[in-house]
Tab-separated table of C-alpha atoms in Angstrom:
chain	number	residue	atom	x	y	z
A	1	MET	CA	102.324	90.939	112.253
A	2	VAL	CA	101.613	93.914	110.040
A	3	THR	CA	99.556	93.388	106.908
A	4	TYR	CA	98.911	95.778	104.047
A	5	ARG	CA	95.421	97.034	103.499
A	6	ARG	CA	93.896	96.474	100.083
A	7	HIS	CA	93.135	99.713	98.283
A	8	LYS	CA	89.757	100.631	96.875
A	9	MET	CA	89.267	101.641	93.252
A	10	GLN	CA	90.901	104.965	92.481
A	11	SER	CA	89.337	107.696	90.358
A	12	GLN	CA	88.971	111.426	89.918
A	13	ASN	CA	86.101	113.631	91.030
A	14	PHE	CA	85.382	115.180	87.662
A	15	MET	CA	82.980	117.686	89.225
A	16	LEU	CA	85.732	119.248	91.357
A	17	VAL	CA	88.964	118.775	89.420
A	18	GLU	CA	90.015	121.924	87.618
A	19	ASP	CA	92.000	120.166	84.906
A	20	PRO	CA	91.137	116.449	84.609
A	21	LEU	CA	93.453	116.212	81.581
A	22	SER	CA	96.531	117.314	83.500
A	23	LEU	CA	99.132	114.627	82.822
A	24	ASP	CA	100.397	114.929	86.401
A	25	ARG	CA	96.890	114.289	87.714
A	26	ILE	CA	96.380	111.364	85.340
A	27	ARG	CA	99.696	109.819	86.387
A	28	SER	CA	98.642	110.147	90.022
A	29	VAL	CA	95.458	108.160	89.373
A	30	LEU	CA	97.360	105.510	87.400
A	31	THR	CA	99.967	105.166	90.152
A	32	ARG	CA	97.283	104.631	92.789
A	33	LEU	CA	95.546	102.092	90.554
A	34	GLU	CA	98.762	100.069	90.661
A	35	ASP	CA	98.145	99.558	94.384
A	36	THR	CA	94.544	98.501	93.780
A	37	ILE	CA	95.568	95.959	91.158
A	38	ILE	CA	98.475	94.526	93.159
A	39	PHE	CA	96.467	94.086	96.367
A	40	SER	CA	93.589	92.453	94.475
A	41	LEU	CA	95.988	90.052	92.741
A	42	ILE	CA	97.483	89.125	96.113
A	43	GLU	CA	93.985	88.273	97.337
A	44	ARG	CA	93.251	86.176	94.230
A	45	ALA	CA	96.552	84.295	94.593
A	46	GLN	CA	95.306	82.797	97.858
A	47	PHE	CA	92.844	80.591	95.947
A	48	ALA	CA	93.474	77.870	93.392
A	49	HIS	CA	93.016	78.395	89.670
A	50	ASN	CA	89.437	77.054	89.584
A	51	PRO	CA	89.288	77.013	85.757
A	52	ARG	CA	85.637	75.904	85.747
A	53	ILE	CA	84.518	79.409	86.623
A	54	TYR	CA	85.902	80.718	83.327
A	55	GLN	CA	84.271	78.092	81.079
A	56	ARG	CA	80.986	79.016	79.434
A	57	GLY	CA	77.939	76.818	79.807
A	58	ILE	CA	79.506	74.458	82.332
A	59	PHE	CA	77.283	75.283	85.328
A	60	LYS	CA	73.842	73.678	85.079
A	61	GLU	CA	72.570	76.078	87.715
A	62	LEU	CA	73.288	79.019	85.404
A	63	ASN	CA	71.940	77.230	82.333
A	64	ASP	CA	68.680	76.686	84.221
A	65	LEU	CA	68.508	80.452	84.683
A	66	GLY	CA	68.897	80.953	80.953
A	67	PHE	CA	72.473	82.207	81.273
A	68	THR	CA	74.991	80.501	78.981
A	69	GLY	CA	78.108	82.473	79.902
A	70	SER	CA	80.793	81.611	82.429
A	71	TRP	CA	80.528	81.813	86.213
A	72	LEU	CA	82.722	84.939	86.175
A	73	GLU	CA	80.645	86.550	83.433
A	74	TRP	CA	77.524	85.839	85.476
A	75	PHE	CA	79.200	87.322	88.554
A	76	LEU	CA	80.101	90.448	86.588
A	77	LYS	CA	76.561	90.788	85.299
A	78	GLU	CA	74.991	90.255	88.712
A	79	THR	CA	77.476	92.581	90.415
A	80	GLU	CA	76.985	95.370	87.904
A	81	THR	CA	73.214	94.807	87.907
A	82	PHE	CA	73.142	94.909	91.713
A	83	HIS	CA	75.041	98.170	91.572
A	84	GLY	CA	72.414	99.263	89.095
A	85	LYS	CA	69.553	98.442	91.405
A	86	PHE	CA	70.983	99.842	94.592
A	87	LEU	CA	74.329	101.556	94.126
A	88	TYR	CA	76.391	102.953	91.330
A	89	PRO	CA	74.551	102.985	87.986
A	90	LYS	CA	71.386	104.239	89.653
A	91	ALA	CA	73.764	106.650	91.293
A	92	ARG	CA	75.194	107.223	87.778
A	93	ARG	CA	78.375	105.134	88.021
A	94	TYR	CA	78.524	104.252	84.331
A	95	THR	CA	77.795	107.773	83.170
A	96	SER	CA	81.225	108.767	84.492
A	97	PRO	CA	83.841	109.104	81.696
A	98	ASP	CA	86.235	106.667	83.414
A	99	GLU	CA	83.783	103.788	83.999
A	100	TYR	CA	83.243	100.912	81.561
A	101	PRO	CA	80.972	98.002	82.559
A	102	PHE	CA	81.677	94.499	81.296
A	103	THR	CA	77.936	93.979	80.998
A	104	SER	CA	76.205	95.517	78.001
A	105	PRO	CA	74.779	98.905	79.074
A	106	SER	CA	71.438	97.836	77.582
A	107	ASP	CA	71.272	95.097	80.233
A	108	LEU	CA	71.915	97.476	83.140
A	109	PRO	CA	69.214	99.429	84.985
A	110	LYS	CA	68.837	103.072	84.112
A	111	PRO	CA	69.979	105.572	86.780
A	112	VAL	CA	67.292	106.776	89.154
A	113	LEU	CA	69.064	110.081	89.666
A	114	PRO	CA	69.318	112.518	86.758
A	115	PRO	CA	72.700	112.472	84.992
A	116	LEU	CA	75.443	114.684	86.332
A	117	SER	CA	76.588	117.413	83.998
A	118	PHE	CA	80.136	116.187	83.561
A	119	PRO	CA	82.443	118.522	81.671
A	120	ASN	CA	83.194	117.460	78.104
A	121	ILE	CA	86.506	115.731	78.811
A	122	LEU	CA	86.793	113.000	76.195
A	123	TYR	CA	85.773	113.123	72.548
A	124	PRO	CA	82.753	110.859	71.855
A	125	ASN	CA	83.970	107.332	71.081
A	126	ASN	CA	83.087	103.654	71.327
A	127	VAL	CA	86.526	102.277	72.175
A	128	ASN	CA	86.132	99.443	74.693
A	129	ALA	CA	88.848	96.916	75.524
A	130	ASN	CA	86.920	94.944	78.151
A	131	PRO	CA	86.528	91.750	76.060
A	132	SER	CA	90.310	91.618	75.588
A	133	ILE	CA	90.902	92.326	79.287
A	134	LEU	CA	88.636	89.466	80.352
A	135	SER	CA	90.313	87.124	77.877
A	136	PHE	CA	93.953	87.742	78.814
A	137	TYR	CA	93.173	87.870	82.526
A	138	THR	CA	91.438	84.500	82.636
A	139	ARG	CA	93.732	82.744	80.145
A	140	ALA	CA	97.175	84.087	81.075
A	141	ILE	CA	97.153	85.900	84.405
A	142	VAL	CA	95.013	83.745	86.690
A	143	PRO	CA	96.868	80.458	85.988
A	144	ARG	CA	100.189	82.139	86.779
A	145	ILE	CA	99.326	84.000	89.964
A	146	THR	CA	97.420	81.029	91.425
A	147	ARG	CA	100.123	78.453	90.655
A	148	ARG	CA	101.381	78.217	94.249
A	149	ALA	CA	97.899	77.810	95.735
A	150	THR	CA	97.095	75.211	93.076
A	151	LEU	CA	100.224	73.186	93.858
A	152	THR	CA	99.546	73.384	97.598
A	153	LEU	CA	96.020	72.138	96.965
A	154	SER	CA	97.274	69.152	94.973
A	155	THR	CA	99.628	68.191	97.811
A	156	LEU	CA	96.767	68.242	100.305
A	157	LYS	CA	94.518	66.226	98.011
A	158	ARG	CA	97.154	63.549	97.438
A	159	ALA	CA	97.573	63.248	101.209
A	160	ASN	CA	93.863	62.445	101.333
A	161	GLY	CA	94.039	59.864	98.557
A	162	ILE	CA	92.806	62.103	95.736
A	163	VAL	CA	95.091	61.664	92.728
A	164	GLY	CA	95.150	62.274	88.993
A	165	ASP	CA	93.041	64.978	87.329
A	166	ASP	CA	90.983	65.497	90.498
A	167	GLU	CA	93.991	66.639	92.531
A	168	PHE	CA	94.695	69.831	90.598
A	169	GLU	CA	93.296	73.331	90.190
A	170	ASP	CA	89.873	73.216	91.852
A	171	ASP	CA	89.350	74.145	95.515
A	172	GLY	CA	85.623	74.863	95.152
A	173	ASN	CA	85.881	78.490	96.249
A	174	TYR	CA	84.017	79.732	93.199
A	175	GLY	CA	82.256	82.636	94.877
A	176	SER	CA	85.333	83.984	96.667
A	177	ALA	CA	87.536	83.663	93.587
A	178	ALA	CA	85.006	85.319	91.287
A	179	THR	CA	84.384	88.161	93.729
A	180	ILE	CA	88.073	89.047	93.642
A	181	ASP	CA	88.230	88.498	89.877
A	182	VAL	CA	85.536	91.151	89.460
A	183	GLU	CA	87.613	93.620	91.479
A	184	VAL	CA	90.745	92.863	89.457
A	185	VAL	CA	89.243	93.142	85.973
A	186	GLN	CA	87.338	96.313	86.851
A	187	ALA	CA	90.548	97.914	88.120
A	188	ILE	CA	92.472	96.804	85.033
A	189	SER	CA	89.664	98.148	82.853
A	190	LYS	CA	89.850	101.556	84.487
A	191	ARG	CA	93.628	101.593	84.144
A	192	VAL	CA	93.566	100.626	80.448
A	193	HIS	CA	90.789	103.026	79.480
A	194	TYR	CA	92.544	105.898	81.232
A	195	GLY	CA	94.706	105.823	78.133
A	196	LYS	CA	91.966	107.882	76.499
A	197	PHE	CA	92.677	110.698	78.928
A	198	VAL	CA	96.376	110.520	78.067
A	199	SER	CA	95.608	110.646	74.340
A	200	GLU	CA	93.210	113.563	74.684
A	201	SER	CA	95.661	115.513	76.823
A	202	LYS	CA	98.531	115.036	74.396
A	203	PHE	CA	96.332	115.705	71.366
A	204	LEU	CA	95.113	119.030	72.755
A	205	GLU	CA	98.678	119.971	73.635
A	206	ASN	CA	99.773	119.716	70.001
A	207	PRO	CA	96.964	118.810	67.555
A	208	ALA	CA	99.093	119.610	64.496
A	209	ALA	CA	101.450	116.731	65.328
A	210	PHE	CA	98.600	114.198	65.401
A	211	ILE	CA	96.218	115.346	62.672
A	212	PRO	CA	98.258	114.146	59.640
A	213	HIS	CA	98.569	110.657	61.129
A	214	ILE	CA	94.857	110.567	61.940
A	215	ARG	CA	93.692	111.738	58.522
A	216	LYS	CA	96.035	109.276	56.832
A	217	PRO	CA	95.868	106.559	59.485
A	218	ASN	CA	99.330	105.690	60.751
A	219	ARG	CA	99.132	103.686	63.967
A	220	LYS	CA	102.887	103.444	64.397
A	221	ALA	CA	103.358	107.224	64.139
A	222	LEU	CA	100.548	107.862	66.617
A	223	GLU	CA	101.967	105.322	69.061
A	224	ASP	CA	105.387	106.971	68.831
A	225	LEU	CA	103.826	110.341	69.695
A	226	ILE	CA	102.273	109.053	72.915
A	227	THR	CA	104.990	106.613	74.038
A	228	LYS	CA	107.801	107.491	76.398
A	229	PRO	CA	110.039	104.425	76.908
A	230	GLU	CA	111.759	105.941	79.932
A	231	VAL	CA	108.422	106.471	81.677
A	232	GLU	CA	107.487	102.835	81.002
A	233	ARG	CA	110.844	101.631	82.298
A	234	LYS	CA	110.431	103.554	85.554
A	235	LEU	CA	106.851	102.291	85.876
A	236	LEU	CA	107.976	98.666	85.727
A	237	ILE	CA	110.746	99.267	88.271
A	238	ARG	CA	108.291	100.952	90.644
A	239	LEU	CA	105.774	98.165	90.112
A	240	GLN	CA	108.324	95.472	90.921
A	241	LYS	CA	109.287	97.240	94.149
A	242	LYS	CA	105.666	97.686	95.178
A	243	ALA	CA	104.713	94.101	94.420
A	244	ALA	CA	107.786	92.740	96.213
A	245	THR	CA	106.988	94.859	99.265
A	246	TYR	CA	103.253	94.234	99.435
A	247	ALA	CA	103.743	90.496	98.884
A	248	GLN	CA	105.719	90.048	102.104
A	249	ASP	CA	104.449	89.348	105.578
A	250	ILE	CA	106.010	92.065	107.699
A	251	GLY	CA	106.916	90.778	111.156
A	252	ILE	CA	108.617	92.276	114.201
A	253	ASP	CA	112.003	91.005	112.997
A	254	THR	CA	111.710	92.498	109.520
A	255	GLU	CA	114.438	95.040	108.832
A	256	ILE	CA	112.957	98.417	107.915
A	257	LEU	CA	114.984	100.704	105.667
A	258	PRO	CA	115.401	104.461	106.326
A	259	ASN	CA	112.663	105.242	103.788
A	260	GLY	CA	110.180	103.239	105.866
A	261	THR	CA	109.958	100.186	103.571
A	262	PRO	CA	110.936	96.612	104.470
A	263	LYS	CA	114.268	95.293	103.263
A	264	ILE	CA	113.868	93.219	100.102
A	265	ASP	CA	116.520	90.673	99.177
A	266	GLY	CA	115.682	90.664	95.477
A	267	VAL	CA	113.000	89.458	93.112
A	268	LYS	CA	114.055	85.811	93.112
A	269	GLY	CA	114.264	85.660	96.889
A	270	VAL	CA	110.942	87.399	97.263
A	271	ASN	CA	109.192	85.108	94.831
A	272	GLY	CA	110.311	82.143	96.908
A	273	SER	CA	108.348	83.223	99.984
A	274	ALA	CA	106.007	85.970	98.802
A	275	LYS	CA	102.227	85.833	98.740
A	276	ILE	CA	102.259	86.317	94.966
A	277	ASP	CA	104.504	85.784	91.960
A	278	VAL	CA	106.136	89.228	91.808
A	279	ASP	CA	107.490	88.640	88.312
A	280	GLY	CA	103.974	87.704	87.250
A	281	VAL	CA	102.626	91.071	88.378
A	282	VAL	CA	105.320	92.891	86.411
A	283	ASP	CA	104.626	90.708	83.377
A	284	LEU	CA	100.920	91.562	83.626
A	285	TYR	CA	101.802	95.200	83.038
A	286	GLU	CA	104.640	94.686	80.582
A	287	SER	CA	102.955	92.112	78.353
A	288	TYR	CA	99.283	92.999	78.667
A	289	ILE	CA	98.232	96.226	80.391
A	290	ILE	CA	100.756	98.576	78.773
A	291	PRO	CA	100.358	97.212	75.212
A	292	LEU	CA	96.553	97.175	75.489
A	293	THR	CA	96.546	100.713	76.872
A	294	LYS	CA	98.541	101.833	73.823
A	295	GLU	CA	96.003	100.165	71.562
A	296	VAL	CA	93.200	102.066	73.309
A	297	GLU	CA	95.132	105.332	73.053
A	298	VAL	CA	95.796	104.907	69.337
A	299	GLU	CA	92.257	103.745	68.545
A	300	TYR	CA	90.870	106.758	70.407
A	301	LEU	CA	93.100	109.087	68.406
A	302	LEU	CA	92.103	107.511	65.094
A	303	HIS	CA	88.531	108.608	65.794
A	304	ARG	CA	89.435	111.986	67.288
A	305	LEU	CA	88.423	113.903	64.139
A	306	ASP	CA	85.201	111.980	63.469
A	307	GLY	CA	82.334	114.349	62.703
A	308	LEU	CA	84.471	117.486	62.553
A	309	SER	CA	84.235	119.769	59.571
A	310	GLU	CA	87.257	120.622	57.461
A	311	GLU	CA	87.153	124.095	58.964
A	312	ASP	CA	87.231	122.725	62.506
A	313	VAL	CA	90.170	120.449	61.696
A	314	GLU	CA	92.085	123.389	60.248
A	315	LYS	CA	91.399	125.414	63.393
A	316	LEU	CA	92.723	122.604	65.565
A	317	ALA	CA	95.816	122.314	63.392
A	318	LYS	CA	96.494	126.001	63.966
A	319	GLY	CA	96.110	125.615	67.715
A	320	GLU	CA	92.728	127.345	67.874
A	321	LYS	CA	90.076	126.144	70.299
A	322	LEU	CA	86.725	124.960	68.987
A	323	THR	CA	83.635	126.543	70.463
């Protein structure tokens, strides 16, 4: 049986890329992040909901350590701190313009290596959607994608005489579930915050179109300038096809189409036997990731003129570059 390999986090090498604000290059990163997110969700769907790991203050073991957050929040903190001690932050992970830790930067170790001299890609800003990402992921996404594993668990428990409240949701795999949760939310965070790159690219392409709506804040006008409904429509179609394909177990009898992909009978048929709720993956993007990305893009633009003099704003409006 052939299985699909889970992708690692995708990003750009900002030290080598000639034009990190190229929309084609940005779209390439976002498309590859789709794979990362889908594969991680498939992994998470193999475990039950385990709602205890998202409730704050419920683990005595963490309370004894002086930590009052949830098991997942503790996992995020420990993971990002471990990276700080041995891997990424001390190797400057969170100094990269596309990295946003869920842990407060003040609680992370300082990099051992001196900072890299990244090019000035994004305008200085404090836009961070991670609290919203953690909230919608744990409240809306996890219960949906783990529904099948949760129902299977309840069947097994009833067969062993466990009934009532104790038969649902909890399989005890707190560490495994949280490890995958960390991968998912970090990938979603990168995808959402890449909206800043989109906003900066489009702003620099035509500052005069944005400046009036920034100076006299008009969120709807700014959103209209950065939104392309046809692009979103194609994204959701591509996402559905990817999720439906990756969610199947490909065996020797699977019919392979001329383009090299397995034959898919349709979303409803796939959802009946797939390793994940395909519609749920599409809904994640349509109802959460895309709208939140737009919010990040608009909020970034609303602060794009902060600290600039009237003279600098006029230069931008005329298409002149600032030195």
